[in-house]
Coordinates of C-alpha atoms and ligand atoms in Angstrom, one line a residue:
X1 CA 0.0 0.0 0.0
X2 CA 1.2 3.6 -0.9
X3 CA -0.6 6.2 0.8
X4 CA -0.8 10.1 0.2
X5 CA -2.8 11.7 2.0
X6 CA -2.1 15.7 1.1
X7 CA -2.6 16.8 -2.5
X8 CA -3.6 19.5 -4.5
X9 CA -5.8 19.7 -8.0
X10 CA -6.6 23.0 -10.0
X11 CA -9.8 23.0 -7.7
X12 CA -7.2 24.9 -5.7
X13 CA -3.4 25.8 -6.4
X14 CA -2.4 22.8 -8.0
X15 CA -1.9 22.7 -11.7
X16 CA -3.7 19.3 -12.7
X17 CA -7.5 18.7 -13.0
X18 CA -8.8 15.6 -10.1
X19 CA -8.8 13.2 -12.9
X20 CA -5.3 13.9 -13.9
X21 CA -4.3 13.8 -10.3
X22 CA -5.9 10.3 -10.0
X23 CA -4.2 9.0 -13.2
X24 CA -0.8 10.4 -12.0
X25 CA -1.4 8.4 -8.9
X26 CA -1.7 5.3 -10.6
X27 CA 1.2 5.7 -12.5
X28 CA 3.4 6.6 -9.4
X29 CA 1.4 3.4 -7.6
X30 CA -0.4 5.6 -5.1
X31 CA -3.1 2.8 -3.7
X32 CA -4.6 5.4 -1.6
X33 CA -5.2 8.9 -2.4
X34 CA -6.5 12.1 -0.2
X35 CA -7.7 15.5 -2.3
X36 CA -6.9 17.9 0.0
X37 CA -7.4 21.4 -1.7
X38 CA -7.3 24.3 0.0
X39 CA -10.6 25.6 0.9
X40 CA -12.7 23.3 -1.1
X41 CA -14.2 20.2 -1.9
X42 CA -15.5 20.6 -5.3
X43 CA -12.5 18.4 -7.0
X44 CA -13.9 14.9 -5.0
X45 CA -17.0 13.8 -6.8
X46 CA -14.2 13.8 -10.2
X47 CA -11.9 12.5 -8.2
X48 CA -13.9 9.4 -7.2
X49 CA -15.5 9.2 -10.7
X50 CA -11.9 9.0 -12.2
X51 CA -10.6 6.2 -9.2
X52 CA -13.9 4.0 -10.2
X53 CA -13.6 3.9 -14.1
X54 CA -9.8 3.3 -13.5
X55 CA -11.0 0.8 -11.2
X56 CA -13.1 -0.5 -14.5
X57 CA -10.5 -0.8 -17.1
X58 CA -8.5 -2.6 -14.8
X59 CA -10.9 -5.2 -13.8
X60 CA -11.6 -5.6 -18.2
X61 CA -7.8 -5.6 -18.3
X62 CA -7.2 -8.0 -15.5
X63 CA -10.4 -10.4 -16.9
X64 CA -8.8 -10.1 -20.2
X65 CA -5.3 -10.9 -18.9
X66 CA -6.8 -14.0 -17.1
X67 CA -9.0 -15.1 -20.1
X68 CA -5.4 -15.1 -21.8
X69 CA -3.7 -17.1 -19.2
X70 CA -1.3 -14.0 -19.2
X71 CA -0.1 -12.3 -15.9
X72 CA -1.5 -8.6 -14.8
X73 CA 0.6 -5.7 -15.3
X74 CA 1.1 -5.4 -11.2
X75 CA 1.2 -1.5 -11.7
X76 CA -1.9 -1.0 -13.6
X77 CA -4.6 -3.4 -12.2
X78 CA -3.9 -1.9 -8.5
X79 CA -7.2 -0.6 -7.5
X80 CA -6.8 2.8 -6.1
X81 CA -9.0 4.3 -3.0
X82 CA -10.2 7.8 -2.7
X83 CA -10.1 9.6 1.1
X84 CA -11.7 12.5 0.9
X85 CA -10.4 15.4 2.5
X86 CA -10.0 19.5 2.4
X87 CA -7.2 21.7 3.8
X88 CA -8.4 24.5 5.5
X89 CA -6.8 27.4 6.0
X90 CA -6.7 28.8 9.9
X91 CA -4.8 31.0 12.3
X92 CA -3.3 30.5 15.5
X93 CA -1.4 33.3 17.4
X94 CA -1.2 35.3 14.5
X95 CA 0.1 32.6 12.6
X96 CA -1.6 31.0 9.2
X97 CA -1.8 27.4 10.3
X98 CA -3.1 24.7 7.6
X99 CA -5.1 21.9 9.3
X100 CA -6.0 19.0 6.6
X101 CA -9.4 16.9 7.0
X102 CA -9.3 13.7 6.5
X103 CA -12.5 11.1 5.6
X104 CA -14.7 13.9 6.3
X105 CA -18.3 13.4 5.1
X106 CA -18.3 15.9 2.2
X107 CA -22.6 16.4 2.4
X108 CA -21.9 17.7 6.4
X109 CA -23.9 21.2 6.7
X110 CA -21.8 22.1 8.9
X111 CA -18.6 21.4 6.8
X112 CA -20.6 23.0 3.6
X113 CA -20.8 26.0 5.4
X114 CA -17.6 26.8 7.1
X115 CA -16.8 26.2 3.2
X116 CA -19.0 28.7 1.9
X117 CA -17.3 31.4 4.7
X118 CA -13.6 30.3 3.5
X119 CA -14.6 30.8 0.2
X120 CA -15.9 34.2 0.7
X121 CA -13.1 35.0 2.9
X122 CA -10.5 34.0 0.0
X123 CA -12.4 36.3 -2.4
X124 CA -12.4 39.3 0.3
X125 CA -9.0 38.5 0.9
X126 CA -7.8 38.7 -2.4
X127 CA -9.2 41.6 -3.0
X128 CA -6.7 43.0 0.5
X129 CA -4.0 41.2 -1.3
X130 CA -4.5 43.4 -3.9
X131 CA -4.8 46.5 -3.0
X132 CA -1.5 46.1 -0.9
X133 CA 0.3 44.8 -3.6
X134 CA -1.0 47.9 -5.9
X135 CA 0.0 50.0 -3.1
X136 CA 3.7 48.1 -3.7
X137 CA 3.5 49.0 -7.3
X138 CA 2.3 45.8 -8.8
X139 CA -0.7 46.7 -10.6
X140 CA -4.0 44.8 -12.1
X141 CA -3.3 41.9 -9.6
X142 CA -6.7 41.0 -8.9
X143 CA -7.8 40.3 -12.3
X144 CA -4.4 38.6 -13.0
X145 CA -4.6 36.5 -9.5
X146 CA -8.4 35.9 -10.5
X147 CA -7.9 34.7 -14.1
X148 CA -5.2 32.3 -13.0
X149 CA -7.6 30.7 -10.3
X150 CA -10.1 30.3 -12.9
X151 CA -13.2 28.7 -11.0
X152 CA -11.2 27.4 -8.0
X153 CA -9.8 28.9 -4.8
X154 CA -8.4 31.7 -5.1
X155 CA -5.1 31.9 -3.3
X156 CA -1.6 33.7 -3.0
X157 CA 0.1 31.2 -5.9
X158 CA -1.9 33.4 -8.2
X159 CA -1.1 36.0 -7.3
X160 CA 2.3 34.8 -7.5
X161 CA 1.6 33.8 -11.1
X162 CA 1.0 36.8 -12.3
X163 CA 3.7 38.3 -10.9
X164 CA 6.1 36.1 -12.9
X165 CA 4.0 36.6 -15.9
X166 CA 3.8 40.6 -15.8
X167 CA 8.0 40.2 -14.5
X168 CA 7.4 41.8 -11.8
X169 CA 9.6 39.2 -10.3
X170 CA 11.4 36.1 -11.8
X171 CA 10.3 32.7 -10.3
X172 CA 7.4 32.0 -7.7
X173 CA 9.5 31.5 -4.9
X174 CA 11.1 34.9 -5.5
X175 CA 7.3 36.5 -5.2
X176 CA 6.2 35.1 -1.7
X177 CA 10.3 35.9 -0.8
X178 CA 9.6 39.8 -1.6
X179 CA 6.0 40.1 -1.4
X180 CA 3.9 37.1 -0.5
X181 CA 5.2 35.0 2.3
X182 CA 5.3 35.1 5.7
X183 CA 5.4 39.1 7.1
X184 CA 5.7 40.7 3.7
X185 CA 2.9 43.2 2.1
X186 CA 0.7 40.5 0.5
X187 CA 0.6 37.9 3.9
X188 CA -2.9 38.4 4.5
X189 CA -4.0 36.0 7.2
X190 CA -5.9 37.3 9.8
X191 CA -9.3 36.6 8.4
X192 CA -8.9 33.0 9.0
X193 CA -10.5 31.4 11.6
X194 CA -9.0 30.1 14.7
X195 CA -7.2 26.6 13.9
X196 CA -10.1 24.9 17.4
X197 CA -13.0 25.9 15.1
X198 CA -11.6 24.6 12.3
X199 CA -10.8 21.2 13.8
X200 CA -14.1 21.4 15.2
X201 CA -15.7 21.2 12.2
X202 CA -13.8 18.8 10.7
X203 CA -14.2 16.5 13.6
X204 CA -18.3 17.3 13.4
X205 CA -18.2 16.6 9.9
X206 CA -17.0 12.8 10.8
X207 CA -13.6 13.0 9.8
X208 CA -9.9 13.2 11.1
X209 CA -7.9 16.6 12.0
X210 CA -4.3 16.1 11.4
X211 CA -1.9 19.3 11.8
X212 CA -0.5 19.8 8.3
X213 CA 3.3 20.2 7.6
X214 CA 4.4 21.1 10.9
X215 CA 7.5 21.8 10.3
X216 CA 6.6 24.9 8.0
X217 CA 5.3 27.4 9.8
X218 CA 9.1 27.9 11.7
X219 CA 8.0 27.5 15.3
X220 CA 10.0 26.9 18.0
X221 CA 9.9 23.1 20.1
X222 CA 8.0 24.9 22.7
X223 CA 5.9 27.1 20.2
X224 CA 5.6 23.9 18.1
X225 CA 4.1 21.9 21.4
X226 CA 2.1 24.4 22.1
X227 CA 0.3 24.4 19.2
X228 CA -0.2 20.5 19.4
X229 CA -1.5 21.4 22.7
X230 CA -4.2 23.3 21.8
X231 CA -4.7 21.2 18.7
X232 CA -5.1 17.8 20.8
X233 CA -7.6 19.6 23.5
X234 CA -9.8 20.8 20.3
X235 CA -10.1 17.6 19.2
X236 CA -7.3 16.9 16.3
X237 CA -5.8 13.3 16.4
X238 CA -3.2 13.6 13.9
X239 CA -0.2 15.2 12.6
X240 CA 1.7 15.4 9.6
X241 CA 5.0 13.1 10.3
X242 CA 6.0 13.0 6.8
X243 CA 5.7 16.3 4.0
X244 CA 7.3 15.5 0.8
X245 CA 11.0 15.9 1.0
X246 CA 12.3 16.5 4.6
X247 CA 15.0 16.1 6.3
X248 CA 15.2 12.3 8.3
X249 CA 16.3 14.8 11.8
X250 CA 12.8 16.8 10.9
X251 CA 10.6 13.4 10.4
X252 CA 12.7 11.7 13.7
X253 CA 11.6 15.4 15.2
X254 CA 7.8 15.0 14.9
X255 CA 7.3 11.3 15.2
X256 CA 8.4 12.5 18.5
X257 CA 5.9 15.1 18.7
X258 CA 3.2 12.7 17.3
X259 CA 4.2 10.4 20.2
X260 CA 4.5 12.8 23.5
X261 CA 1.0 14.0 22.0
X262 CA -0.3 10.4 21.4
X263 CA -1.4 11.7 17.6
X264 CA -1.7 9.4 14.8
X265 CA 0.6 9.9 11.8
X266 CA 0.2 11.5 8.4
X267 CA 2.4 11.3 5.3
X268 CA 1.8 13.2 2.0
X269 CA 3.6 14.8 -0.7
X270 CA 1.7 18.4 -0.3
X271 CA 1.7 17.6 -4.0
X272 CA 0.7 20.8 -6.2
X273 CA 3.1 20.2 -10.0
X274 CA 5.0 17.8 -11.4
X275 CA 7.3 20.7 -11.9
X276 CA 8.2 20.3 -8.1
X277 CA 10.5 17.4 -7.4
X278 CA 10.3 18.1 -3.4
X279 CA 6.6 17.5 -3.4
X280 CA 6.2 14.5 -6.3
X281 CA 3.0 12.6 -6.0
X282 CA 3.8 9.7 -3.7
X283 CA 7.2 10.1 -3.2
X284 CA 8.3 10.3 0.2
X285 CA 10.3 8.5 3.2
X286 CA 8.3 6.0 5.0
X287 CA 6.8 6.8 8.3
X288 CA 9.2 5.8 11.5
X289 CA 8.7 3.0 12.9
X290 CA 7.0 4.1 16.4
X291 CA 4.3 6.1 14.6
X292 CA 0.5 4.9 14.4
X293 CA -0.6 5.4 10.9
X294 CA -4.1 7.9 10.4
X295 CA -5.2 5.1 7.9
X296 CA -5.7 2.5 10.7
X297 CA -8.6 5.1 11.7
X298 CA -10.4 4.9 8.3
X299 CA -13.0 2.8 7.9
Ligands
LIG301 P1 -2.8 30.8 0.4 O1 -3.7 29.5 0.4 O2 -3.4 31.8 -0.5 O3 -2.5 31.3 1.8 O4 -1.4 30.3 -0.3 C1 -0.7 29.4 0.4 C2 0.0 28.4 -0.7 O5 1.0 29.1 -1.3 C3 0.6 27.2 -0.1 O6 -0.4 26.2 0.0 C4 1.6 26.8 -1.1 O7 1.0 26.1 -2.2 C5 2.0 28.2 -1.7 N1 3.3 28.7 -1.1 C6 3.5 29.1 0.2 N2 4.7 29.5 0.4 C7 5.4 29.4 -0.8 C8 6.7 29.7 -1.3 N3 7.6 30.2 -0.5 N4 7.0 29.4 -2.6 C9 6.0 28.9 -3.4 N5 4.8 28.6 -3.0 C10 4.4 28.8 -1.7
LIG302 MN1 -1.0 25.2 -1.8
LIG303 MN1 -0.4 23.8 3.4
LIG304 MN1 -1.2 21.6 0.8

């Protein structure tokens, strides 16, 4: 089995549709696959659509094969399983925090409309991001952020985008360096809610909180256990152990964490392009050894 359980489609900031996504997962022999776009659930239903007829050619290819007295093709016949899941956006202490859903029952009211607030609050906020970024002297961002979302969830990576396209800078990275990221003009962040209300309604809407990519957000031990703190006692039961590439001392470092806060652990590639080599679809280290997988919760 070859889980990952934090990816990205178009719905959001990645750059493939959900039935690209899927087919990429085959091919890199993903077995089981969590959507997790930021925001949003409206790449799933595809998603699921594309896992079942892949399912469906396999099983013709597999009867065929048999009917042959040939052997399968062990890469293509692998069914694959879709977990369904969102990241959403949150704050805690000032800082943007991501907390990933997992198995979360997508029809949930409640879930549905936390969604419908995030999505306003994404459209509000880039219309902040904007204006501060005009103020900066990048103009027309909105419409170039909002033409590279297209219909999904609008985020900074557009904005980004049309940076690079307009040459106000050179490469994405360079835009969240000098504008975007973490303390610069265009971090817009304190619209999100609280990361407890978030977890909340991800544990309401039947499915698993995990703490995404903890190592990102450049906290501290005693910032970083804090946070899990506050995390466990709102309900989350999992953390992210393994995100894409990372250091072995990072993943030894929170399947420490996972354990002193008795969390389950998550692995996923944060995967958004197959431009990015540090976040390919499925390609990770394996989780340590004293960790409790999240999948042994799904059911
Ligand atoms: P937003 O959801 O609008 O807050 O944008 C956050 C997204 O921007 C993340 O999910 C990443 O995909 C992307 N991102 C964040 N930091 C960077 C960076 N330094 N370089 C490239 N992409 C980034
Ligand atoms: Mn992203
Ligand atoms: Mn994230
Ligand atoms: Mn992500």
């Amino acid at each position: 089995m070859l889980y990952d359980l934090h990816t990205h489609s178009y719905c959001s900031d990645g750059q493939l549709s959900p039935a690209e996504l899927v087919a990429l997962a085959r091919r890199q022999g993903v077995t089981v696959l969590a959507l997790t776009d930021h925001d949003t659930l409206d790449g799933i239903a595809e998603a699921q659509q594309a896992a079942l007829e892949s399912v469906d050619v396999a099983a013709i290819d597999s009867a065929i094969n048999s009917l042959r007295g040939e052997e399968d093709n062990a890469n293509s016949d692998k069914p694959l399983t879709i977990i369904t899941g969102i990241e959403l956006s949150t704050q805690w202490r000032g800082r943007g925090i991501h907390i990933v859903g997992l198995n979360i029952d997508i029809d949930s009211p409640v879930l549905q409309a936390a969604i419908h607030t995030q999505t306003q609050t994404r459209i509000q906020r880039a219309e902040t991001i904007a204006q501060r970024l005009e103020k900066a002297g990048i103009k027309g961002a909105l419409a170039g952020a909002k033409r590279h979302a297209g219909g999904g969830a609008i985020g900074r990576p557009h904005s980004a985008q049309y940076m690079v396209d307009s040459g106000y800078v050179g490469t994405i990275p360079q835009a969240f360096k000098r504008y975007l990221g973490a303390g610069k003009v265009g971090d817009v962040k304190q619209c999100w809610p609280d990361v407890d209300e978030a977890v909340k309604w991800i544990v309401q809407a039947g499915g698993i909180a995990v703490l995404a990519h903890p190592d990102k957000y450049d906290l501290t031990r005693t910032k970083l256990y804090e946070l899990l703190g506050d995390f466990s006692e709102a309900g989350g039961q999992a953390m992210e152990v393994v995100s894409g590439h990372q250091d072995k001392s990072v993943t030894l470092k929170l399947a420490r964490a996972a354990e002193d806060f008795s969390l389950l652990a998550s692995c996923g590639s944060d995967f958004h392009s197959p431009k990015n080599t540090w976040q390919a679809l499925g390609r990770y280290s394996p989780l340590p050894e004293s960790c409790t997988p999240v999948w042994t919760q799904f059911t």
